[in-house]
Amino acid sequence: RMVGLGFSMKVLLDDKVIARLKAGQYITFFVDPGVHRIGIPDQSITAALERGRKHYFAITTDSSQFGFEIDRISEREGTSRMAQSKALN
């Protein structure tokens, strides 16, 4: 979970900012199938995204030098987290 009043985290897709999320927010977006880089500043993961499938990623706090990490998560965990969060408009 992200914490901090008013703090927002840039979310990157293929090294371009697609959103700024605050604690308790999520975004949904569509991408062409293929290999994409999903991340936050200073950290990203590369993932093969298939057509017609939903993919879920979570940004959480950690004890690394950056303080945050991004991970691919299951659909079950993703839908559970989304139910407890607010969509970014």
PDB file of C-alpha atoms in Angstrom, residues 31-70:
ATOM      1  CA  VAL A  31      -2.656  -1.863 -24.540  1.00  0.00           C
ATOM      2  CA  ASP A  32      -1.822  -3.717 -27.717  1.00  0.00           C
ATOM      3  CA  PRO A  33      -0.715  -7.309 -27.131  1.00  0.00           C
ATOM      4  CA  GLY A  34       3.013  -7.829 -26.837  1.00  0.00           C
ATOM      5  CA  VAL A  35       5.895  -7.163 -24.499  1.00  0.00           C
ATOM      6  CA  HIS A  36       5.578  -3.980 -22.445  1.00  0.00           C
ATOM      7  CA  ARG A  37       7.453  -2.284 -19.624  1.00  0.00           C
ATOM      8  CA  ILE A  38       5.217  -1.391 -16.681  1.00  0.00           C
ATOM      9  CA  GLY A  39       6.631   0.491 -13.760  1.00  0.00           C
ATOM     10  CA  ILE A  40       7.287   3.416 -11.550  1.00  0.00           C
ATOM     11  CA  PRO A  41      10.289   5.761 -11.634  1.00  0.00           C
ATOM     12  CA  ASP A  42      13.500   3.811 -10.993  1.00  0.00           C
ATOM     13  CA  GLN A  43      11.811   0.409 -11.216  1.00  0.00           C
ATOM     14  CA  SER A  44       9.892  -1.494 -13.869  1.00  0.00           C
ATOM     15  CA  ILE A  45       9.085  -4.996 -14.986  1.00  0.00           C
ATOM     16  CA  THR A  46       8.770  -6.377 -18.480  1.00  0.00           C
ATOM     17  CA  ALA A  47       5.679  -8.444 -19.161  1.00  0.00           C
ATOM     18  CA  ALA A  48       4.187 -10.215 -22.178  1.00  0.00           C
ATOM     19  CA  LEU A  49       0.549  -9.121 -22.329  1.00  0.00           C
ATOM     20  CA  GLU A  50      -1.876 -11.313 -24.270  1.00  0.00           C
ATOM     21  CA  ARG A  51      -4.949 -10.213 -26.232  1.00  0.00           C
ATOM     22  CA  GLY A  52      -8.280 -10.658 -24.456  1.00  0.00           C
ATOM     23  CA  ARG A  53      -6.772 -11.174 -21.004  1.00  0.00           C
ATOM     24  CA  LYS A  54      -6.726  -8.896 -17.981  1.00  0.00           C
ATOM     25  CA  HIS A  55      -3.369  -8.348 -16.314  1.00  0.00           C
ATOM     26  CA  TYR A  56      -2.897  -6.992 -12.798  1.00  0.00           C
ATOM     27  CA  PHE A  57       0.050  -5.217 -11.198  1.00  0.00           C
ATOM     28  CA  ALA A  58       0.460  -3.783  -7.709  1.00  0.00           C
ATOM     29  CA  ILE A  59       2.652  -0.966  -6.428  1.00  0.00           C
ATOM     30  CA  THR A  60       3.566  -1.504  -2.795  1.00  0.00           C
ATOM     31  CA  THR A  61       5.978  -0.056  -0.279  1.00  0.00           C
ATOM     32  CA  ASP A  62       9.152  -1.945   0.511  1.00  0.00           C
ATOM     33  CA  SER A  63      12.467  -1.499   2.250  1.00  0.00           C
ATOM     34  CA  SER A  64      14.579  -1.048  -0.896  1.00  0.00           C
ATOM     35  CA  GLN A  65      16.473   2.110  -1.707  1.00  0.00           C
ATOM     36  CA  PHE A  66      13.500   3.281  -3.793  1.00  0.00           C
ATOM     37  CA  GLY A  67      10.850   2.560  -1.151  1.00  0.00           C
ATOM     38  CA  PHE A  68       8.377   1.049  -3.642  1.00  0.00           C
ATOM     39  CA  GLU A  69       8.127  -2.018  -5.803  1.00  0.00           C
ATOM     40  CA  ILE A  70       5.863  -3.173  -8.614  1.00  0.00           C
TER      41      ILE A  70
END
